[in-house]
CSV table of C-alpha atoms and ligand atoms in Angstrom, one decimal:
chain,number,residue,atom,x,y,z
A,1,ARG,CA,52.8,10.4,4.6
A,2,ALA,CA,50.4,9.6,1.8
A,3,LYS,CA,50.3,6.0,3.1
A,4,GLU,CA,49.4,7.2,6.5
A,5,ILE,CA,46.5,9.3,5.3
A,6,GLY,CA,45.4,6.4,3.3
A,7,ARG,CA,45.5,4.2,6.3
A,8,ASN,CA,43.6,6.7,8.4
A,9,ASN,CA,41.0,7.1,5.8
A,10,LEU,CA,40.6,3.4,5.5
A,11,GLN,CA,40.2,3.2,9.3
A,12,VAL,CA,37.5,5.9,9.3
A,13,PHE,CA,35.8,4.2,6.4
A,14,THR,CA,35.7,0.8,8.2
A,15,GLU,CA,34.6,2.3,11.4
A,16,GLU,CA,31.8,4.0,9.6
A,17,MET,CA,30.8,0.8,7.9
A,18,ALA,CA,30.9,-1.0,11.2
A,19,ALA,CA,28.7,1.7,12.8
A,20,ARG,CA,26.3,1.5,9.9
A,21,ALA,CA,26.1,-2.3,10.1
A,22,HIS,CA,25.6,-2.1,13.8
A,23,GLU,CA,22.8,0.4,13.4
A,24,LYS,CA,21.1,-1.8,10.8
A,25,LEU,CA,21.3,-4.8,13.1
A,26,GLN,CA,19.8,-2.7,15.9
A,27,TRP,CA,16.9,-1.6,13.6
A,28,GLN,CA,16.4,-5.2,12.6
A,29,GLU,CA,16.2,-6.3,16.2
A,30,GLU,CA,13.7,-3.6,17.1
A,31,LEU,CA,11.6,-4.3,14.1
A,32,ARG,CA,11.5,-8.0,15.0
A,33,GLU,CA,10.1,-7.1,18.4
A,34,ALA,CA,7.7,-4.4,17.1
A,35,ILE,CA,4.9,-6.9,16.5
A,36,ALA,CA,5.0,-8.4,20.0
A,37,ARG,CA,5.4,-5.0,21.6
A,38,GLU,CA,2.3,-3.8,19.7
A,39,GLU,CA,4.1,-0.9,18.1
A,40,LEU,CA,2.7,-1.5,14.7
A,41,LEU,CA,-0.6,0.2,13.7
A,42,LEU,CA,-2.6,1.0,10.7
A,43,HIS,CA,-3.8,4.3,9.4
A,44,PHE,CA,-6.7,4.4,6.9
A,45,GLN,CA,-7.1,6.7,3.9
A,46,PRO,CA,-10.4,7.0,2.2
A,47,GLN,CA,-10.9,6.3,-1.5
A,48,MET,CA,-13.8,8.2,-3.0
A,49,SER,CA,-16.0,7.6,-6.0
A,50,LEU,CA,-16.1,10.6,-8.3
A,51,GLU,CA,-19.5,9.5,-9.5
A,52,SER,CA,-21.3,9.3,-6.2
A,53,GLY,CA,-19.0,11.5,-4.2
A,54,ARG,CA,-18.9,8.8,-1.5
A,55,ILE,CA,-16.2,6.9,0.3
A,56,PHE,CA,-16.2,3.3,-0.8
A,57,ALA,CA,-12.9,2.0,0.5
A,58,ALA,CA,-10.1,2.5,3.0
A,59,GLU,CA,-6.5,1.8,2.2
A,60,ALA,CA,-4.7,0.4,5.2
A,61,LEU,CA,-1.3,2.0,5.6
A,62,LEU,CA,1.2,0.7,8.0
A,63,ARG,CA,2.9,2.8,10.7
A,64,TRP,CA,5.5,1.9,13.3
A,65,LYS,CA,5.2,3.7,16.6
A,66,HIS,CA,8.7,3.5,17.9
A,67,PRO,CA,9.1,4.1,21.6
A,68,VAL,CA,12.0,6.6,21.1
A,69,ARG,CA,11.9,7.6,17.5
A,70,GLY,CA,8.2,8.3,17.2
A,71,ILE,CA,6.0,7.4,14.2
A,72,ILE,CA,8.1,5.9,11.5
A,73,SER,CA,6.9,5.8,7.9
A,74,PRO,CA,6.7,2.5,5.9
A,75,ALA,CA,9.0,3.9,3.3
A,76,THR,CA,11.7,3.8,5.9
A,77,PHE,CA,11.2,0.3,7.3
A,78,ILE,CA,9.5,-1.8,4.6
A,79,PRO,CA,12.7,-2.1,2.6
A,80,LEU,CA,14.5,-3.5,5.7
A,81,ALA,CA,11.5,-5.7,6.4
A,82,GLU,CA,11.7,-7.1,2.9
A,83,GLU,CA,15.4,-7.6,3.0
A,84,THR,CA,15.3,-9.5,6.3
A,85,GLY,CA,12.1,-11.5,5.5
A,86,LEU,CA,10.3,-9.8,8.5
A,87,ILE,CA,7.8,-8.6,5.9
A,88,VAL,CA,6.2,-12.0,6.0
A,89,PRO,CA,5.0,-11.9,9.7
A,90,ILE,CA,4.5,-8.1,9.4
A,91,GLY,CA,2.4,-8.6,6.3
A,92,ASP,CA,0.3,-11.2,8.1
A,93,TRP,CA,-0.2,-8.7,10.9
A,94,VAL,CA,-1.3,-6.0,8.5
A,95,LEU,CA,-3.8,-8.2,6.8
A,96,ARG,CA,-5.2,-9.5,10.1
A,97,ALA,CA,-5.5,-6.1,11.6
A,98,ALA,CA,-7.1,-4.6,8.5
A,99,CYS,CA,-9.7,-7.4,8.3
A,100,ARG,CA,-10.4,-7.2,12.0
A,101,GLN,CA,-10.9,-3.5,11.9
A,102,LEU,CA,-13.3,-3.7,9.0
A,103,LYS,CA,-15.2,-6.4,10.7
A,104,ALA,CA,-15.5,-4.3,13.8
A,105,TRP,CA,-16.8,-1.4,11.8
A,106,GLN,CA,-19.4,-3.7,10.1
A,107,GLU,CA,-20.5,-5.0,13.5
A,108,ALA,CA,-20.8,-1.4,14.8
A,109,GLY,CA,-23.4,-0.9,12.0
A,110,LEU,CA,-21.4,1.2,9.6
A,111,PRO,CA,-22.4,0.9,5.9
A,112,PRO,CA,-20.4,-1.4,3.6
A,113,LEU,CA,-16.8,-0.5,3.0
A,114,ILE,CA,-13.9,-2.2,1.3
A,115,VAL,CA,-10.5,-2.4,2.9
A,116,SER,CA,-7.4,-2.5,0.8
A,117,ALA,CA,-4.0,-3.7,1.9
A,118,ASN,CA,-0.6,-3.5,0.3
A,119,VAL,CA,1.3,-6.7,-0.4
A,120,SER,CA,5.0,-6.9,-0.9
A,121,ALA,CA,6.8,-9.2,-3.4
A,122,ARG,CA,8.4,-11.4,-0.7
A,123,GLN,CA,5.0,-11.9,0.9
A,124,PHE,CA,3.3,-12.7,-2.3
A,125,ARG,CA,5.9,-15.2,-3.4
A,126,GLU,CA,5.8,-17.0,-0.1
A,127,GLY,CA,4.2,-20.4,-0.9
A,128,ASN,CA,0.5,-20.9,0.0
A,129,TRP,CA,-0.1,-17.1,0.1
A,130,ALA,CA,-3.7,-17.5,-1.1
A,131,GLU,CA,-4.3,-20.1,1.7
A,132,ARG,CA,-2.9,-17.7,4.3
A,133,VAL,CA,-5.2,-15.0,3.1
A,134,ALA,CA,-8.2,-17.4,3.2
A,135,ALA,CA,-7.2,-18.4,6.8
A,136,ILE,CA,-7.0,-14.8,7.9
A,137,LEU,CA,-10.5,-14.1,6.4
A,138,GLU,CA,-11.8,-17.2,8.2
A,139,GLU,CA,-10.2,-16.2,11.5
A,140,THR,CA,-11.5,-12.6,11.4
A,141,GLY,CA,-14.9,-13.5,9.9
A,142,LEU,CA,-14.6,-10.9,7.1
A,143,GLU,CA,-16.3,-11.8,3.8
A,144,ALA,CA,-13.7,-12.0,1.0
A,145,ARG,CA,-15.4,-9.5,-1.2
A,146,TYR,CA,-14.7,-6.7,1.2
A,147,LEU,CA,-10.9,-7.2,0.9
A,148,GLU,CA,-8.8,-5.8,-1.8
A,149,LEU,CA,-5.1,-6.5,-2.2
A,150,GLU,CA,-2.8,-4.0,-3.8
A,151,LEU,CA,0.0,-5.5,-5.9
A,152,THR,CA,2.6,-3.4,-7.6
A,153,GLU,CA,3.5,-3.8,-11.2
A,154,SER,CA,7.1,-4.7,-10.4
A,155,LEU,CA,6.0,-7.5,-8.0
A,156,ILE,CA,3.9,-9.0,-10.9
A,157,MET,CA,6.6,-8.5,-13.5
A,158,GLN,CA,9.3,-10.4,-11.4
A,159,ASP,CA,7.5,-13.6,-12.4
A,160,VAL,CA,4.5,-13.0,-14.5
A,161,SER,CA,3.1,-16.5,-14.9
A,162,GLY,CA,3.6,-17.3,-11.2
A,163,ALA,CA,1.9,-14.1,-10.2
A,164,ILE,CA,-1.0,-14.7,-12.5
A,165,ALA,CA,-1.5,-18.2,-11.0
A,166,THR,CA,-1.5,-16.7,-7.5
A,167,MET,CA,-3.8,-14.0,-8.6
A,168,HIS,CA,-6.3,-16.6,-9.9
A,169,GLU,CA,-6.2,-18.4,-6.5
A,170,LEU,CA,-7.0,-15.1,-4.8
A,171,GLU,CA,-9.8,-14.4,-7.2
A,172,ALA,CA,-11.2,-17.9,-6.5
A,173,ILE,CA,-11.4,-17.0,-2.8
A,174,GLY,CA,-13.3,-13.9,-3.7
A,175,VAL,CA,-10.7,-11.3,-2.9
A,176,HIS,CA,-10.3,-8.4,-5.3
A,177,LEU,CA,-7.0,-7.2,-6.7
A,178,ALA,CA,-5.6,-3.8,-7.7
A,179,ILE,CA,-2.4,-2.8,-9.4
A,180,ASP,CA,-0.7,-0.1,-7.3
A,181,ASP,CA,1.6,2.6,-8.6
A,182,PHE,CA,0.5,1.8,-12.1
A,183,GLY,CA,2.6,3.3,-14.8
A,184,THR,CA,5.9,3.0,-13.0
A,185,GLY,CA,6.7,-0.6,-13.4
A,186,TYR,CA,7.0,-1.4,-17.1
A,187,SER,CA,4.2,-4.0,-17.2
A,188,SER,CA,3.6,-5.0,-20.8
A,189,LEU,CA,0.1,-4.2,-22.0
A,190,SER,CA,-0.3,-7.8,-23.3
A,191,ALA,CA,0.4,-9.1,-19.8
A,192,LEU,CA,-2.0,-6.6,-18.3
A,193,LYS,CA,-4.8,-8.2,-20.3
A,194,ARG,CA,-4.2,-11.5,-18.5
A,195,PHE,CA,-4.2,-10.1,-14.9
A,196,PRO,CA,-7.5,-10.8,-13.0
A,197,VAL,CA,-7.6,-7.4,-11.4
A,198,ARG,CA,-10.4,-5.0,-10.8
A,199,ARG,CA,-8.6,-1.7,-10.5
A,200,LEU,CA,-5.6,0.3,-11.6
A,201,LYS,CA,-4.2,2.8,-9.3
A,202,ILE,CA,-2.5,5.6,-11.2
A,203,ASP,CA,0.8,6.4,-9.5
A,204,ARG,CA,0.9,9.8,-7.7
A,205,SER,CA,4.0,10.9,-9.6
A,206,PHE,CA,1.8,11.3,-12.7
A,207,VAL,CA,-0.9,13.2,-10.8
A,208,ALA,CA,1.3,15.6,-8.9
A,209,ASP,CA,1.9,18.1,-11.8
A,210,ILE,CA,-1.6,18.0,-13.3
A,211,PRO,CA,-2.8,20.2,-14.8
A,212,SER,CA,0.5,22.1,-15.6
A,213,ASP,CA,2.5,19.3,-17.1
A,214,GLY,CA,1.4,18.2,-20.5
A,215,ASP,CA,3.2,14.9,-20.4
A,216,ASP,CA,1.6,13.9,-17.1
A,217,ILE,CA,-1.8,14.9,-18.6
A,218,ALA,CA,-1.1,12.7,-21.6
A,219,ILE,CA,0.0,9.7,-19.4
A,220,THR,CA,-2.9,10.0,-17.0
A,221,SER,CA,-5.5,10.3,-19.8
A,222,ALA,CA,-3.9,7.3,-21.5
A,223,ILE,CA,-4.1,5.1,-18.4
A,224,ILE,CA,-7.7,6.1,-17.8
A,225,SER,CA,-8.8,5.2,-21.3
A,226,LEU,CA,-6.7,2.0,-21.2
A,227,ALA,CA,-8.6,1.0,-18.0
A,228,GLN,CA,-11.9,1.8,-19.5
A,229,LYS,CA,-11.2,-0.2,-22.7
A,230,LEU,CA,-10.1,-3.2,-20.6
A,231,GLY,CA,-13.1,-2.9,-18.4
A,232,LEU,CA,-11.1,-2.1,-15.2
A,233,ARG,CA,-11.8,0.6,-12.7
A,234,VAL,CA,-9.3,3.3,-12.3
A,235,ILE,CA,-8.3,5.4,-9.2
A,236,ALA,CA,-5.9,8.3,-9.1
A,237,GLU,CA,-3.5,8.4,-6.1
A,238,GLY,CA,-2.0,11.5,-4.5
A,239,VAL,CA,-4.9,13.9,-5.5
A,240,GLU,CA,-4.2,17.1,-3.6
A,241,THR,CA,-6.0,19.9,-5.5
A,242,GLN,CA,-9.3,21.0,-6.8
A,243,ALA,CA,-7.8,21.4,-10.3
A,244,GLN,CA,-6.6,17.8,-10.3
A,245,VAL,CA,-10.1,16.6,-9.3
A,246,GLU,CA,-11.6,18.6,-12.1
A,247,PHE,CA,-9.2,17.2,-14.7
A,248,LEU,CA,-9.7,13.6,-13.5
A,249,GLN,CA,-13.4,14.0,-13.5
A,250,LYS,CA,-13.4,15.3,-17.1
A,251,ALA,CA,-11.0,12.5,-18.1
A,252,GLY,CA,-13.4,9.9,-16.8
A,253,CYS,CA,-11.4,8.7,-13.8
A,254,ASP,CA,-13.7,6.6,-11.5
A,255,GLU,CA,-12.2,7.3,-8.1
A,256,ILE,CA,-9.7,9.4,-6.2
A,257,GLN,CA,-7.5,9.1,-3.1
A,258,GLY,CA,-5.4,11.8,-1.7
A,259,TYR,CA,-4.9,14.7,0.8
A,260,PHE,CA,-7.5,16.7,-1.1
A,261,PHE,CA,-10.1,14.6,0.5
A,262,SER,CA,-8.3,13.2,3.5
A,263,ARG,CA,-4.9,12.2,4.8
A,264,PRO,CA,-4.5,8.7,6.2
A,265,LEU,CA,-6.2,8.7,9.6
A,266,PRO,CA,-5.9,6.7,12.8
A,267,ALA,CA,-8.8,4.2,13.1
A,268,HIS,CA,-10.9,6.2,15.5
A,269,GLU,CA,-10.7,9.4,13.3
A,270,PHE,CA,-11.5,7.4,10.2
A,271,GLU,CA,-14.5,6.0,12.0
A,272,SER,CA,-15.7,9.6,12.8
A,273,LEU,CA,-15.3,10.5,9.1
A,274,LEU,CA,-17.3,7.5,8.1
A,275,ARG,CA,-20.1,8.4,10.6
A,276,GLN,CA,-20.2,11.9,9.2
A,277,ALA,CA,-19.7,11.3,5.5
A,278,GLY,CA,-21.2,7.8,5.2
A,279,CYS,CA,-19.8,5.2,2.8
A,280,ASP,CA,-21.0,2.9,0.1
A,281,ALA,CA,-19.0,-0.1,-1.2
A,282,ASP,CA,-22.0,-1.7,-2.9
A,283,GLY,CA,-22.2,0.8,-5.8
A,284,ILE,CA,-18.9,-0.4,-7.2
B,1,C2E,P1,1.3,3.3,-1.6
B,1,C2E,O1,0.6,2.0,-1.4
B,1,C2E,O2,1.3,3.8,-3.0
B,1,C2E,O3,0.4,4.3,-0.7
B,1,C2E,C1,0.2,5.6,-1.0
B,1,C2E,C2,1.1,6.5,-0.2
B,1,C2E,O4,0.9,7.9,-0.7
B,1,C2E,C3,0.9,6.5,1.3
B,1,C2E,O5,2.2,6.8,1.9
B,1,C2E,C4,0.0,7.8,1.5
B,1,C2E,O6,0.1,8.3,2.8
B,1,C2E,C5,0.6,8.7,0.4
B,1,C2E,N1,-0.4,9.7,0.0
B,1,C2E,C6,-1.7,9.6,-0.1
B,1,C2E,N2,-2.3,10.7,-0.6
B,1,C2E,C7,-1.3,11.5,-0.8
B,1,C2E,C8,-1.3,12.9,-1.3
B,1,C2E,O7,-2.3,13.5,-1.7
B,1,C2E,N3,0.0,13.4,-1.5
B,1,C2E,C9,1.1,12.8,-1.1
B,1,C2E,N4,2.3,13.4,-1.3
B,1,C2E,N5,1.1,11.5,-0.6
B,1,C2E,C10,-0.1,10.9,-0.5
B,1,C2E,P2,2.7,5.9,3.1
B,1,C2E,O8,1.6,5.6,4.0
B,1,C2E,O9,3.9,6.6,3.6
B,1,C2E,O10,3.1,4.6,2.4
B,1,C2E,C11,4.2,4.6,1.5
B,1,C2E,C12,4.3,3.2,0.8
B,1,C2E,O11,4.7,2.2,1.8
B,1,C2E,C13,3.0,2.7,0.3
B,1,C2E,O12,2.7,3.3,-1.0
B,1,C2E,C14,3.3,1.2,0.2
B,1,C2E,O13,4.0,1.0,-1.0
B,1,C2E,C15,4.1,1.0,1.4
B,1,C2E,N6,3.3,0.4,2.5
B,1,C2E,C16,2.4,1.1,3.3
B,1,C2E,N7,1.8,0.2,4.1
B,1,C2E,C17,2.3,-1.1,3.7
B,1,C2E,C18,2.0,-2.4,4.2
B,1,C2E,O14,1.2,-2.7,5.1
B,1,C2E,N8,2.7,-3.4,3.5
B,1,C2E,C19,3.5,-3.2,2.5
B,1,C2E,N9,4.1,-4.2,1.9
B,1,C2E,N10,3.8,-1.9,2.1
B,1,C2E,C20,3.2,-0.9,2.7
B,2,MG,MG1,-1.1,1.1,-2.0
B,3,MG,MG1,0.4,3.5,-4.7
B,4,MG,MG1,2.9,5.1,-4.5
């Protein structure tokens, strides 16, 4: 009897595993086709200078408009894209779409703005990454200084010297770099000194409980003063409340990004925001 239950359980277990594997394959197939079917799109979230109160940049955030499942968040499909290597063509698509959109806004006469795009480890480690970036800039006609690439600490720490070499190649092209989700990835401070980056992005997990959590206040203040001492700019992610803005302003944070100011927006809505609020990338 016990044996029978065991066998039945095993059967349920393997059926479930098979179902899950099948589902994953199906996702993979759909994601592979998403580019050609034009189901990928970018939303743009403004980054604002606390000094001038103006928008200076837009972070491009990927969305997948699935014909049946609706809009799917990158947190759901980026891991699958990384696992399967699909992140490489998807990442190229993101970069091209972000540069093209910014170029279109420039040609429409909007004031200078920077666009920042997220880069995944697999993409970054792909040989000739800097050349690919240069080719996309060339193809879209966007000047390199208007592009910023967001690298996570964990991406860099996987291979510090390799990452630094690629970062220097990107710097030579004229592209700017930021470290995303800063504070979550155990990068050593001595390595940080060697990174040719312009900006640290304080992870939103540290910002969320400001001003009530004393530890988060301490960590955020420390990151801000570290950035200042290293001559880097610093932006806080995930800023949602007035109290957070006030704290960050007092602590000397340069910039903010978050729902307090605006959610990520479809391109046409972002454009309306720019027309209303203006923007200024030259001050930074
Ligand atoms: P991230 O680069 O750290 O982007 C910030 C995330 O925080 C975005 O989530 C944004 O919508 C969200 N966010 C912004 N302000 C607030 C706020 O005030 N409160 C809260 N709770 N959340 C806020 P999203 O768009 O879902 O993206 C999640 C992550 O997916 C990104 O984190 C990034 O790591 C990754 N990702 C997005 N687009 C791309 C892409 O094109 N390529 C790659 N490789 N990764 C991407
Ligand atoms: Mg980012
Ligand atoms: Mg981030
Ligand atoms: Mg984050």
